[in-house]
Amino acid sequence: MRWLLHWILNAVALLIVSHFVQGFEISGFVSALIAVIVIGLLNATLGLLLKFVTLPLGILSFGLFFLVINAVVLWFSSKFVPGFAVTGFKAAFLGALALALIQILFGFIGLRGGRSES
């Protein structure tokens, strides 16, 4: 059940980002749900490989370089999902930054990850 909530929250996050970042467009909720799956698969494969290869650069930049990798994954995933478009690297980078901030916000208000206090 938790993965379903994460899937929906990530799709909502993509829709939020599409309203605020110019050049980052999603046509609807179904496209956002599909995009979340593709982004997750690419992040688990290509993203993981790129993060491993660029680990020293990531460490030197205190992890900020990983935003560049996330931007590349977002841009690349937009090529596979109909209704999801990222027009350039600036839009991909700002989208990755906005998604990271939204994920932090979701975690802060308790909508993301972790175990519930019982």
Short mmCIF file of N, CA and C in Angstrom, two decimals:
data_model
loop_
_atom_site.label_atom_id
_atom_site.label_comp_id
_atom_site.label_asym_id
_atom_site.label_seq_id
_atom_site.Cartn_x
_atom_site.Cartn_y
_atom_site.Cartn_z
N MET A 1 0.82 -1.19 0.00
CA MET A 1 0.00 0.00 0.00
C MET A 1 0.87 1.26 0.00
N ARG A 2 2.01 1.19 0.70
CA ARG A 2 2.89 2.35 0.78
C ARG A 2 3.46 2.73 -0.59
N TRP A 3 3.81 1.74 -1.41
CA TRP A 3 4.36 2.04 -2.74
C TRP A 3 3.33 2.75 -3.61
N LEU A 4 2.04 2.40 -3.43
CA LEU A 4 0.98 3.07 -4.19
C LEU A 4 0.89 4.55 -3.81
N LEU A 5 1.00 4.82 -2.52
CA LEU A 5 0.99 6.21 -2.05
C LEU A 5 2.20 6.97 -2.60
N HIS A 6 3.36 6.34 -2.59
CA HIS A 6 4.57 6.98 -3.12
C HIS A 6 4.42 7.26 -4.61
N TRP A 7 3.85 6.32 -5.33
CA TRP A 7 3.64 6.47 -6.77
C TRP A 7 2.73 7.66 -7.05
N ILE A 8 1.63 7.75 -6.33
CA ILE A 8 0.69 8.85 -6.52
C ILE A 8 1.31 10.18 -6.10
N LEU A 9 2.01 10.20 -4.98
CA LEU A 9 2.65 11.44 -4.52
C LEU A 9 3.71 11.92 -5.50
N ASN A 10 4.46 10.99 -6.07
CA ASN A 10 5.46 11.39 -7.07
C ASN A 10 4.80 11.95 -8.32
N ALA A 11 3.68 11.37 -8.72
CA ALA A 11 2.95 11.89 -9.88
C ALA A 11 2.41 13.29 -9.58
N VAL A 12 1.90 13.49 -8.38
CA VAL A 12 1.42 14.82 -7.97
C VAL A 12 2.59 15.80 -7.96
N ALA A 13 3.75 15.36 -7.48
CA ALA A 13 4.93 16.23 -7.47
C ALA A 13 5.31 16.64 -8.90
N LEU A 14 5.26 15.70 -9.83
CA LEU A 14 5.55 16.04 -11.23
C LEU A 14 4.56 17.07 -11.77
N LEU A 15 3.29 16.91 -11.43
CA LEU A 15 2.28 17.86 -11.88
C LEU A 15 2.51 19.24 -11.28
N ILE A 16 2.90 19.28 -10.03
CA ILE A 16 3.21 20.56 -9.37
C ILE A 16 4.38 21.24 -10.07
N VAL A 17 5.42 20.47 -10.33
CA VAL A 17 6.60 21.02 -10.99
C VAL A 17 6.26 21.54 -12.38
N SER A 18 5.38 20.84 -13.08
CA SER A 18 5.02 21.28 -14.43
C SER A 18 4.30 22.62 -14.43
N HIS A 19 3.68 22.98 -13.32
CA HIS A 19 3.00 24.28 -13.24
C HIS A 19 3.97 25.42 -12.97
N PHE A 20 5.13 25.12 -12.39
CA PHE A 20 6.04 26.17 -11.97
C PHE A 20 7.30 26.29 -12.81
N VAL A 21 7.70 25.24 -13.49
CA VAL A 21 8.94 25.25 -14.27
C VAL A 21 8.60 25.34 -15.76
N GLN A 22 9.05 26.41 -16.37
CA GLN A 22 8.81 26.59 -17.80
C GLN A 22 9.65 25.60 -18.58
N GLY A 23 9.03 24.92 -19.54
CA GLY A 23 9.73 23.92 -20.33
C GLY A 23 9.60 22.52 -19.79
N PHE A 24 8.90 22.37 -18.68
CA PHE A 24 8.66 21.08 -18.03
C PHE A 24 7.15 20.88 -18.09
N GLU A 25 6.69 20.01 -19.00
CA GLU A 25 5.26 19.91 -19.25
C GLU A 25 4.76 18.48 -19.15
N ILE A 26 3.60 18.34 -18.51
CA ILE A 26 2.92 17.05 -18.41
C ILE A 26 1.47 17.28 -18.80
N SER A 27 0.95 16.43 -19.69
CA SER A 27 -0.39 16.67 -20.22
C SER A 27 -1.49 16.27 -19.25
N GLY A 28 -1.24 15.34 -18.35
CA GLY A 28 -2.29 14.91 -17.43
C GLY A 28 -1.77 13.96 -16.37
N PHE A 29 -2.69 13.53 -15.52
CA PHE A 29 -2.32 12.68 -14.40
C PHE A 29 -1.84 11.30 -14.86
N VAL A 30 -2.46 10.76 -15.90
CA VAL A 30 -2.04 9.44 -16.41
C VAL A 30 -0.62 9.52 -16.95
N SER A 31 -0.31 10.57 -17.67
CA SER A 31 1.07 10.76 -18.16
C SER A 31 2.04 10.89 -17.01
N ALA A 32 1.62 11.56 -15.94
CA ALA A 32 2.47 11.71 -14.76
C ALA A 32 2.72 10.36 -14.09
N LEU A 33 1.69 9.52 -14.01
CA LEU A 33 1.86 8.20 -13.41
C LEU A 33 2.83 7.35 -14.23
N ILE A 34 2.69 7.40 -15.56
CA ILE A 34 3.60 6.64 -16.43
C ILE A 34 5.01 7.21 -16.33
N ALA A 35 5.12 8.54 -16.29
CA ALA A 35 6.43 9.17 -16.18
C ALA A 35 7.14 8.77 -14.91
N VAL A 36 6.41 8.67 -13.82
CA VAL A 36 7.02 8.27 -12.54
C VAL A 36 7.62 6.87 -12.65
N ILE A 37 6.92 5.96 -13.32
CA ILE A 37 7.44 4.60 -13.50
C ILE A 37 8.72 4.63 -14.34
N VAL A 38 8.68 5.35 -15.45
CA VAL A 38 9.85 5.42 -16.34
C VAL A 38 11.03 6.09 -15.63
N ILE A 39 10.75 7.18 -14.92
CA ILE A 39 11.83 7.87 -14.18
C ILE A 39 12.42 6.94 -13.14
N GLY A 40 11.58 6.19 -12.45
CA GLY A 40 12.08 5.25 -11.45
C GLY A 40 12.95 4.17 -12.05
N LEU A 41 12.51 3.62 -13.19
CA LEU A 41 13.31 2.57 -13.85
C LEU A 41 14.64 3.12 -14.36
N LEU A 42 14.59 4.29 -14.98
CA LEU A 42 15.83 4.89 -15.48
C LEU A 42 16.75 5.30 -14.34
N ASN A 43 16.17 5.79 -13.26
CA ASN A 43 16.99 6.19 -12.12
C ASN A 43 17.64 4.97 -11.46
N ALA A 44 16.94 3.84 -11.47
CA ALA A 44 17.49 2.62 -10.88
C ALA A 44 18.57 1.98 -11.75
N THR A 45 18.59 2.29 -13.03
CA THR A 45 19.58 1.70 -13.93
C THR A 45 20.61 2.74 -14.35
N LEU A 46 20.22 3.61 -15.26
CA LEU A 46 21.13 4.62 -15.79
C LEU A 46 21.59 5.60 -14.70
N GLY A 47 20.67 6.04 -13.88
CA GLY A 47 21.01 6.99 -12.81
C GLY A 47 22.01 6.40 -11.83
N LEU A 48 21.78 5.15 -11.45
CA LEU A 48 22.69 4.49 -10.51
C LEU A 48 24.08 4.33 -11.12
N LEU A 49 24.14 3.95 -12.39
CA LEU A 49 25.43 3.81 -13.07
C LEU A 49 26.15 5.15 -13.14
N LEU A 50 25.43 6.21 -13.54
CA LEU A 50 26.06 7.53 -13.63
C LEU A 50 26.51 8.04 -12.26
N LYS A 51 25.72 7.79 -11.24
CA LYS A 51 26.11 8.23 -9.89
C LYS A 51 27.34 7.47 -9.40
N PHE A 52 27.43 6.20 -9.75
CA PHE A 52 28.60 5.42 -9.35
C PHE A 52 29.86 5.91 -10.07
N VAL A 53 29.73 6.16 -11.37
CA VAL A 53 30.88 6.62 -12.16
C VAL A 53 31.34 8.00 -11.73
N THR A 54 30.41 8.87 -11.36
CA THR A 54 30.75 10.25 -10.99
C THR A 54 30.78 10.46 -9.48
N LEU A 55 30.93 9.39 -8.72
CA LEU A 55 30.93 9.50 -7.26
C LEU A 55 31.97 10.48 -6.71
N PRO A 56 33.21 10.46 -7.21
CA PRO A 56 34.16 11.45 -6.69
C PRO A 56 33.72 12.90 -6.91
N LEU A 57 33.15 13.18 -8.08
CA LEU A 57 32.66 14.52 -8.36
C LEU A 57 31.47 14.85 -7.46
N GLY A 58 30.63 13.87 -7.22
CA GLY A 58 29.50 14.06 -6.32
C GLY A 58 29.94 14.37 -4.91
N ILE A 59 30.97 13.69 -4.46
CA ILE A 59 31.49 13.93 -3.11
C ILE A 59 32.12 15.32 -3.03
N LEU A 60 32.91 15.69 -4.03
CA LEU A 60 33.54 17.01 -4.04
C LEU A 60 32.53 18.15 -4.07
N SER A 61 31.38 17.92 -4.70
CA SER A 61 30.37 18.97 -4.80
C SER A 61 29.32 18.84 -3.69
N PHE A 62 29.60 17.99 -2.70
CA PHE A 62 28.68 17.76 -1.58
C PHE A 62 27.32 17.26 -2.06
N GLY A 63 27.33 16.46 -3.12
CA GLY A 63 26.12 15.85 -3.64
C GLY A 63 25.34 16.69 -4.63
N LEU A 64 25.77 17.92 -4.85
CA LEU A 64 25.03 18.78 -5.77
C LEU A 64 25.12 18.31 -7.22
N PHE A 65 26.20 17.63 -7.57
CA PHE A 65 26.33 17.13 -8.94
C PHE A 65 25.28 16.08 -9.24
N PHE A 66 24.77 15.41 -8.22
CA PHE A 66 23.75 14.41 -8.44
C PHE A 66 22.45 15.03 -8.96
N LEU A 67 22.26 16.33 -8.72
CA LEU A 67 21.12 17.02 -9.33
C LEU A 67 21.26 17.06 -10.85
N VAL A 68 22.49 17.18 -11.32
CA VAL A 68 22.74 17.16 -12.76
C VAL A 68 22.36 15.78 -13.32
N ILE A 69 22.72 14.74 -12.62
CA ILE A 69 22.38 13.39 -13.07
C ILE A 69 20.87 13.20 -13.04
N ASN A 70 20.21 13.69 -12.00
CA ASN A 70 18.75 13.59 -11.95
C ASN A 70 18.12 14.38 -13.09
N ALA A 71 18.71 15.50 -13.46
CA ALA A 71 18.20 16.28 -14.59
C ALA A 71 18.35 15.48 -15.89
N VAL A 72 19.46 14.81 -16.06
CA VAL A 72 19.67 13.98 -17.26
C VAL A 72 18.65 12.86 -17.30
N VAL A 73 18.39 12.23 -16.16
CA VAL A 73 17.40 11.15 -16.11
C VAL A 73 16.01 11.69 -16.44
N LEU A 74 15.65 12.86 -15.93
CA LEU A 74 14.36 13.46 -16.25
C LEU A 74 14.25 13.77 -17.74
N TRP A 75 15.28 14.37 -18.28
CA TRP A 75 15.26 14.72 -19.70
C TRP A 75 15.16 13.46 -20.56
N PHE A 76 15.94 12.44 -20.21
CA PHE A 76 15.95 11.20 -20.98
C PHE A 76 14.61 10.48 -20.88
N SER A 77 13.99 10.49 -19.71
CA SER A 77 12.71 9.82 -19.54
C SER A 77 11.60 10.52 -20.31
N SER A 78 11.74 11.83 -20.51
CA SER A 78 10.72 12.55 -21.27
C SER A 78 10.68 12.11 -22.72
N LYS A 79 11.75 11.51 -23.20
CA LYS A 79 11.80 11.02 -24.58
C LYS A 79 10.95 9.76 -24.77
N PHE A 80 10.64 9.07 -23.67
CA PHE A 80 9.92 7.80 -23.75
C PHE A 80 8.45 7.89 -23.38
N VAL A 81 8.05 8.95 -22.71
CA VAL A 81 6.68 9.04 -22.19
C VAL A 81 5.88 10.05 -23.02
N PRO A 82 4.82 9.59 -23.67
CA PRO A 82 3.97 10.55 -24.38
C PRO A 82 3.23 11.44 -23.38
N GLY A 83 3.18 12.71 -23.66
CA GLY A 83 2.53 13.65 -22.76
C GLY A 83 3.45 14.23 -21.71
N PHE A 84 4.73 13.86 -21.75
CA PHE A 84 5.72 14.38 -20.80
C PHE A 84 6.86 14.95 -21.63
N ALA A 85 7.11 16.25 -21.46
CA ALA A 85 8.15 16.90 -22.27
C ALA A 85 9.02 17.79 -21.39
N VAL A 86 10.31 17.67 -21.59
CA VAL A 86 11.29 18.56 -20.96
C VAL A 86 12.08 19.15 -22.12
N THR A 87 11.98 20.48 -22.28
CA THR A 87 12.49 21.10 -23.51
C THR A 87 13.99 21.39 -23.51
N GLY A 88 14.62 21.43 -22.39
CA GLY A 88 16.05 21.71 -22.38
C GLY A 88 16.68 21.37 -21.04
N PHE A 89 18.00 21.54 -20.98
CA PHE A 89 18.69 21.18 -19.75
C PHE A 89 18.29 22.10 -18.59
N LYS A 90 18.08 23.37 -18.88
CA LYS A 90 17.67 24.29 -17.81
C LYS A 90 16.36 23.84 -17.19
N ALA A 91 15.40 23.48 -18.01
CA ALA A 91 14.11 23.00 -17.50
C ALA A 91 14.29 21.69 -16.74
N ALA A 92 15.15 20.81 -17.23
CA ALA A 92 15.39 19.53 -16.55
C ALA A 92 16.06 19.77 -15.20
N PHE A 93 17.03 20.67 -15.15
CA PHE A 93 17.73 20.94 -13.90
C PHE A 93 16.80 21.60 -12.88
N LEU A 94 16.04 22.60 -13.32
CA LEU A 94 15.10 23.24 -12.41
C LEU A 94 14.02 22.27 -11.97
N GLY A 95 13.59 21.39 -12.87
CA GLY A 95 12.62 20.36 -12.50
C GLY A 95 13.18 19.39 -11.48
N ALA A 96 14.43 18.97 -11.65
CA ALA A 96 15.06 18.07 -10.69
C ALA A 96 15.20 18.74 -9.33
N LEU A 97 15.57 20.01 -9.34
CA LEU A 97 15.70 20.76 -8.08
C LEU A 97 14.34 20.90 -7.40
N ALA A 98 13.32 21.27 -8.18
CA ALA A 98 11.98 21.42 -7.61
C ALA A 98 11.44 20.09 -7.09
N LEU A 99 11.67 19.00 -7.82
CA LEU A 99 11.24 17.68 -7.35
C LEU A 99 11.93 17.30 -6.04
N ALA A 100 13.22 17.60 -5.94
CA ALA A 100 13.95 17.31 -4.71
C ALA A 100 13.37 18.11 -3.54
N LEU A 101 13.05 19.37 -3.77
CA LEU A 101 12.47 20.20 -2.71
C LEU A 101 11.08 19.70 -2.31
N ILE A 102 10.29 19.29 -3.28
CA ILE A 102 8.96 18.76 -2.97
C ILE A 102 9.07 17.46 -2.19
N GLN A 103 10.03 16.60 -2.57
CA GLN A 103 10.24 15.36 -1.84
C GLN A 103 10.64 15.63 -0.39
N ILE A 104 11.48 16.64 -0.19
CA ILE A 104 11.87 17.03 1.17
C ILE A 104 10.64 17.52 1.93
N LEU A 105 9.81 18.33 1.28
CA LEU A 105 8.59 18.82 1.91
C LEU A 105 7.66 17.67 2.27
N PHE A 106 7.47 16.71 1.36
CA PHE A 106 6.64 15.55 1.66
C PHE A 106 7.19 14.78 2.87
N GLY A 107 8.50 14.64 2.93
CA GLY A 107 9.11 13.96 4.08
C GLY A 107 8.93 14.74 5.36
N PHE A 108 9.01 16.05 5.26
CA PHE A 108 8.87 16.91 6.44
C PHE A 108 7.47 16.84 7.04
N ILE A 109 6.46 16.80 6.17
CA ILE A 109 5.08 16.74 6.69
C ILE A 109 4.60 15.32 6.91
N GLY A 110 5.48 14.34 6.70
CA GLY A 110 5.17 12.96 7.04
C GLY A 110 4.46 12.17 5.97
N LEU A 111 4.48 12.64 4.74
CA LEU A 111 3.82 11.91 3.66
C LEU A 111 4.76 10.96 2.93
N ARG A 112 6.00 10.87 3.36
CA ARG A 112 6.98 10.14 2.58
C ARG A 112 7.83 9.26 3.49
N GLY A 113 7.95 8.00 3.15
CA GLY A 113 8.93 7.10 3.74
C GLY A 113 8.89 6.99 5.24
N GLY A 114 9.87 6.30 5.76
CA GLY A 114 10.00 6.13 7.19
C GLY A 114 8.91 5.25 7.78
N ARG A 115 9.08 4.93 9.04
CA ARG A 115 8.09 4.13 9.75
C ARG A 115 7.26 5.03 10.64
N SER A 116 6.02 4.67 10.78
CA SER A 116 5.17 5.46 11.64
C SER A 116 5.50 5.18 13.10
N GLU A 117 5.39 6.19 13.91
CA GLU A 117 5.68 6.07 15.34
C GLU A 117 4.51 5.34 16.00
N SER A 118 4.78 4.22 16.64
CA SER A 118 3.71 3.48 17.33
C SER A 118 4.10 3.20 18.75
#
